[in-house]
PDB file of C-alpha atoms in Angstrom:
ATOM      1  CA  MET A   1     -34.229 -61.221  20.980  1.00 74.00           C
ATOM      2  CA  PRO A   2     -33.664 -58.348  23.456  1.00 76.00           C
ATOM      3  CA  SER A   3     -35.608 -55.141  22.965  1.00 87.00           C
ATOM      4  CA  GLU A   4     -34.234 -51.706  23.738  1.00 89.00           C
ATOM      5  CA  THR A   5     -35.699 -49.358  26.319  1.00 92.00           C
ATOM      6  CA  GLU A   6     -37.204 -46.315  24.624  1.00 92.00           C
ATOM      7  CA  TYR A   7     -38.902 -43.001  25.229  1.00 94.00           C
ATOM      8  CA  ALA A   8     -42.697 -43.347  25.060  1.00 94.00           C
ATOM      9  CA  ASN A   9     -44.207 -39.909  25.592  1.00 94.00           C
ATOM     10  CA  THR A  10     -44.596 -36.996  27.965  1.00 97.00           C
ATOM     11  CA  ASP A  11     -47.906 -36.252  29.656  1.00 97.00           C
ATOM     12  CA  PHE A  12     -48.672 -32.809  31.050  1.00 98.00           C
ATOM     13  CA  ASP A  13     -50.736 -33.724  34.110  1.00 98.00           C
ATOM     14  CA  LEU A  14     -52.999 -31.114  35.671  1.00 98.00           C
ATOM     15  CA  LYS A  15     -55.160 -31.224  38.807  1.00 98.00           C
ATOM     16  CA  SER A  16     -57.280 -28.506  40.344  1.00 98.00           C
ATOM     17  CA  ALA A  17     -59.979 -28.060  42.964  1.00 98.00           C
ATOM     18  CA  THR A  18     -61.891 -25.974  40.390  1.00 98.00           C
ATOM     19  CA  PRO A  19     -62.801 -26.551  36.715  1.00 98.00           C
ATOM     20  CA  PHE A  20     -60.400 -25.259  34.059  1.00 98.00           C
ATOM     21  CA  ASP A  21     -62.526 -25.391  30.918  1.00 98.00           C
ATOM     22  CA  THR A  22     -60.893 -22.403  29.195  1.00 98.00           C
ATOM     23  CA  LEU A  23     -57.416 -23.826  29.805  1.00 98.00           C
ATOM     24  CA  GLN A  24     -58.387 -27.185  28.337  1.00 97.00           C
ATOM     25  CA  ARG A  25     -60.088 -25.635  25.319  1.00 97.00           C
ATOM     26  CA  GLU A  26     -57.039 -23.502  24.539  1.00 98.00           C
ATOM     27  CA  LEU A  27     -54.548 -26.335  25.077  1.00 97.00           C
ATOM     28  CA  ASP A  28     -56.612 -28.547  22.786  1.00 96.00           C
ATOM     29  CA  GLU A  29     -56.051 -26.080  19.927  1.00 95.00           C
ATOM     30  CA  SER A  30     -52.361 -27.032  19.634  1.00 93.00           C
ATOM     31  CA  CYS A  31     -51.958 -30.072  21.881  1.00 96.00           C
ATOM     32  CA  CYS A  32     -53.871 -33.299  22.406  1.00 95.00           C
ATOM     33  CA  VAL A  33     -56.100 -33.295  25.491  1.00 96.00           C
ATOM     34  CA  LEU A  34     -56.391 -37.009  26.276  1.00 95.00           C
ATOM     35  CA  HIS A  35     -58.481 -36.670  29.395  1.00 95.00           C
ATOM     36  CA  TYR A  36     -60.353 -33.936  31.273  1.00 97.00           C
ATOM     37  CA  THR A  37     -62.771 -34.957  33.969  1.00 97.00           C
ATOM     38  CA  HIS A  38     -64.288 -34.165  37.321  1.00 97.00           C
ATOM     39  CA  GLY A  39     -62.867 -36.998  39.428  1.00 95.00           C
ATOM     40  CA  GLY A  40     -64.414 -38.970  42.243  1.00 95.00           C
ATOM     41  CA  ASP A  41     -62.244 -36.972  44.650  1.00 96.00           C
ATOM     42  CA  GLY A  42     -64.163 -33.817  43.689  1.00 97.00           C
ATOM     43  CA  HIS A  43     -61.176 -32.369  41.832  1.00 98.00           C
ATOM     44  CA  TRP A  44     -60.612 -31.767  38.125  1.00 98.00           C
ATOM     45  CA  HIS A  45     -57.977 -33.870  36.336  1.00 98.00           C
ATOM     46  CA  SER A  46     -56.438 -33.609  32.880  1.00 98.00           C
ATOM     47  CA  ILE A  47     -53.780 -35.318  30.800  1.00 98.00           C
ATOM     48  CA  VAL A  48     -52.359 -33.387  27.847  1.00 98.00           C
ATOM     49  CA  GLU A  49     -49.758 -34.479  25.286  1.00 96.00           C
ATOM     50  CA  SER A  50     -48.055 -32.660  22.460  1.00 94.00           C
ATOM     51  CA  SER A  51     -49.835 -33.032  19.137  1.00 87.00           C
ATOM     52  CA  HIS A  52     -47.270 -35.623  17.947  1.00 66.00           C
ATOM     53  CA  GLU A  53     -47.288 -34.212  14.431  1.00 63.00           C
ATOM     54  CA  ASP A  54     -43.794 -35.672  14.105  1.00 57.00           C
ATOM     55  CA  GLU A  55     -44.355 -39.400  14.620  1.00 58.00           C
ATOM     56  CA  SER A  56     -40.751 -40.196  13.719  1.00 58.00           C
ATOM     57  CA  ASP A  57     -38.291 -41.991  15.949  1.00 64.00           C
ATOM     58  CA  ASN A  58     -36.680 -38.603  16.616  1.00 74.00           C
ATOM     59  CA  ARG A  59     -39.275 -37.613  19.218  1.00 82.00           C
ATOM     60  CA  ASN A  60     -38.002 -37.065  22.709  1.00 93.00           C
ATOM     61  CA  ALA A  61     -39.060 -35.482  25.973  1.00 96.00           C
ATOM     62  CA  GLU A  62     -37.337 -32.193  25.175  1.00 96.00           C
ATOM     63  CA  LEU A  63     -39.322 -31.717  21.953  1.00 95.00           C
ATOM     64  CA  ASP A  64     -42.623 -32.783  23.500  1.00 96.00           C
ATOM     65  CA  ILE A  65     -42.190 -30.566  26.559  1.00 97.00           C
ATOM     66  CA  ALA A  66     -41.112 -27.608  24.408  1.00 97.00           C
ATOM     67  CA  ALA A  67     -44.252 -27.986  22.273  1.00 96.00           C
ATOM     68  CA  ILE A  68     -46.497 -28.009  25.346  1.00 97.00           C
ATOM     69  CA  LEU A  69     -44.674 -25.054  26.903  1.00 98.00           C
ATOM     70  CA  GLU A  70     -45.093 -23.149  23.655  1.00 97.00           C
ATOM     71  CA  ALA A  71     -48.855 -23.734  23.909  1.00 97.00           C
ATOM     72  CA  VAL A  72     -48.806 -22.669  27.574  1.00 97.00           C
ATOM     73  CA  ASN A  73     -47.005 -19.436  26.654  1.00 97.00           C
ATOM     74  CA  ARG A  74     -49.789 -18.573  24.162  1.00 97.00           C
ATOM     75  CA  LEU A  75     -52.620 -18.977  26.682  1.00 98.00           C
ATOM     76  CA  SER A  76     -55.073 -16.174  27.314  1.00 98.00           C
ATOM     77  CA  PRO A  77     -55.061 -14.447  30.713  1.00 98.00           C
ATOM     78  CA  VAL A  78     -58.137 -16.482  31.780  1.00 98.00           C
ATOM     79  CA  ALA A  79     -56.479 -19.780  30.829  1.00 98.00           C
ATOM     80  CA  LYS A  80     -53.230 -18.749  32.540  1.00 98.00           C
ATOM     81  CA  ALA A  81     -55.170 -17.996  35.726  1.00 98.00           C
ATOM     82  CA  GLU A  82     -56.791 -21.443  35.532  1.00 98.00           C
ATOM     83  CA  LEU A  83     -53.355 -23.021  35.047  1.00 98.00           C
ATOM     84  CA  HIS A  84     -52.004 -21.106  38.032  1.00 97.00           C
ATOM     85  CA  ALA A  85     -54.921 -22.435  40.127  1.00 98.00           C
ATOM     86  CA  CYS A  86     -53.919 -26.048  39.370  1.00 98.00           C
ATOM     87  CA  TYR A  87     -52.149 -27.599  42.353  1.00 98.00           C
ATOM     88  CA  LEU A  88     -50.494 -30.164  40.046  1.00 98.00           C
ATOM     89  CA  ARG A  89     -48.701 -28.976  36.909  1.00 98.00           C
ATOM     90  CA  GLU A  90     -46.377 -31.826  36.056  1.00 98.00           C
ATOM     91  CA  PHE A  91     -44.510 -33.062  33.005  1.00 98.00           C
ATOM     92  CA  ASN A  92     -44.531 -36.847  33.380  1.00 98.00           C
ATOM     93  CA  ILE A  93     -41.930 -38.439  31.091  1.00 98.00           C
ATOM     94  CA  GLY A  94     -42.673 -42.070  30.189  1.00 96.00           C
ATOM     95  CA  PHE A  95     -40.389 -44.857  29.034  1.00 95.00           C
ATOM     96  CA  HIS A  96     -41.061 -48.385  27.751  1.00 93.00           C
ATOM     97  CA  CYS A  97     -38.601 -50.456  29.801  1.00 92.00           C
ATOM     98  CA  TRP A  98     -37.252 -53.472  28.005  1.00 90.00           C
ATOM     99  CA  ASP A  99     -33.876 -55.179  28.210  1.00 86.00           C
ATOM    100  CA  THR A 100     -31.434 -52.272  28.135  1.00 84.00           C
ATOM    101  CA  TRP A 101     -29.021 -52.476  31.073  1.00 84.00           C
ATOM    102  CA  ALA A 102     -28.838 -48.715  31.437  1.00 88.00           C
ATOM    103  CA  TYR A 103     -30.764 -46.054  29.578  1.00 90.00           C
ATOM    104  CA  ILE A 104     -30.114 -42.313  29.492  1.00 91.00           C
ATOM    105  CA  HIS A 105     -32.570 -39.733  28.216  1.00 92.00           C
ATOM    106  CA  THR A 106     -31.283 -36.255  28.947  1.00 93.00           C
ATOM    107  CA  LEU A 107     -33.112 -32.962  29.329  1.00 96.00           C
ATOM    108  CA  PRO A 108     -31.022 -29.900  28.496  1.00 97.00           C
ATOM    109  CA  ASN A 109     -30.765 -27.285  31.210  1.00 97.00           C
ATOM    110  CA  ALA A 110     -32.740 -24.807  29.060  1.00 97.00           C
ATOM    111  CA  ILE A 111     -35.815 -27.072  29.060  1.00 98.00           C
ATOM    112  CA  VAL A 112     -35.453 -27.798  32.799  1.00 98.00           C
ATOM    113  CA  ARG A 113     -35.266 -24.043  33.384  1.00 98.00           C
ATOM    114  CA  ALA A 114     -38.333 -23.468  31.181  1.00 98.00           C
ATOM    115  CA  ILE A 115     -40.264 -26.072  33.199  1.00 98.00           C
ATOM    116  CA  ALA A 116     -39.254 -24.373  36.438  1.00 98.00           C
ATOM    117  CA  ASP A 117     -40.070 -20.922  35.026  1.00 97.00           C
ATOM    118  CA  ALA A 118     -43.551 -22.239  34.173  1.00 96.00           C
ATOM    119  CA  ASN A 119     -43.850 -23.312  37.840  1.00 97.00           C
ATOM    120  CA  CYS A 120     -44.196 -26.974  36.858  1.00 98.00           C
ATOM    121  CA  SER A 121     -42.609 -30.179  38.119  1.00 98.00           C
ATOM    122  CA  ILE A 122     -41.095 -33.236  36.438  1.00 98.00           C
ATOM    123  CA  ALA A 123     -41.972 -36.892  37.034  1.00 98.00           C
ATOM    124  CA  VAL A 124     -40.855 -40.117  35.374  1.00 97.00           C
ATOM    125  CA  THR A 125     -42.987 -43.183  34.656  1.00 96.00           C
ATOM    126  CA  LEU A 126     -41.378 -46.504  33.748  1.00 94.00           C
ATOM    127  CA  TYR A 127     -43.682 -48.842  31.827  1.00 92.00           C
ATOM    128  CA  PRO A 128     -42.581 -52.472  32.302  1.00 88.00           C
ATOM    129  CA  MET A 129     -42.791 -54.255  28.979  1.00 86.00           C
ATOM    130  CA  ARG A 130     -42.449 -57.780  30.392  1.00 87.00           C
ATOM    131  CA  ASN A 131     -44.802 -59.848  32.509  1.00 86.00           C
ATOM    132  CA  PRO A 132     -43.509 -61.148  35.871  1.00 86.00           C
ATOM    133  CA  ASP A 133     -42.627 -64.449  34.168  1.00 85.00           C
ATOM    134  CA  GLY A 134     -40.394 -62.602  31.681  1.00 84.00           C
ATOM    135  CA  THR A 135     -42.628 -62.926  28.635  1.00 87.00           C
ATOM    136  CA  PRO A 136     -43.193 -59.735  26.604  1.00 88.00           C
ATOM    137  CA  LYS A 137     -46.397 -57.813  27.221  1.00 87.00           C
ATOM    138  CA  GLU A 138     -48.657 -57.567  24.235  1.00 80.00           C
TER     139      GLU A 138
END
């Protein structure tokens, strides 16, 4: 039976040449910091998601991005300076790709504008849900 392509989540990916401990601590108060580490490349990396308090099927990129931007807007001056120092500030929208011929997931212009106003970028990740032989991934 065919499965429909669906929105998975949005990661807020951050990278910096310097640590951003205050930023991560403050984001973790209202978001979910999945990962914050000093990478092998000598830079600091983080992956943040919205808190996902609403686990319903009504979640979408607009709601998740808005929740993260709301947290960003509440940051202290120190945390905002650390965010500004990040050379990557990217909202990475993920989708589980199944059997849907075409799939549309729109972002309203207000959320695109808010992302741009926050000096962030947008990326898209497509997660294949089938193995090369066509069998579903587990």
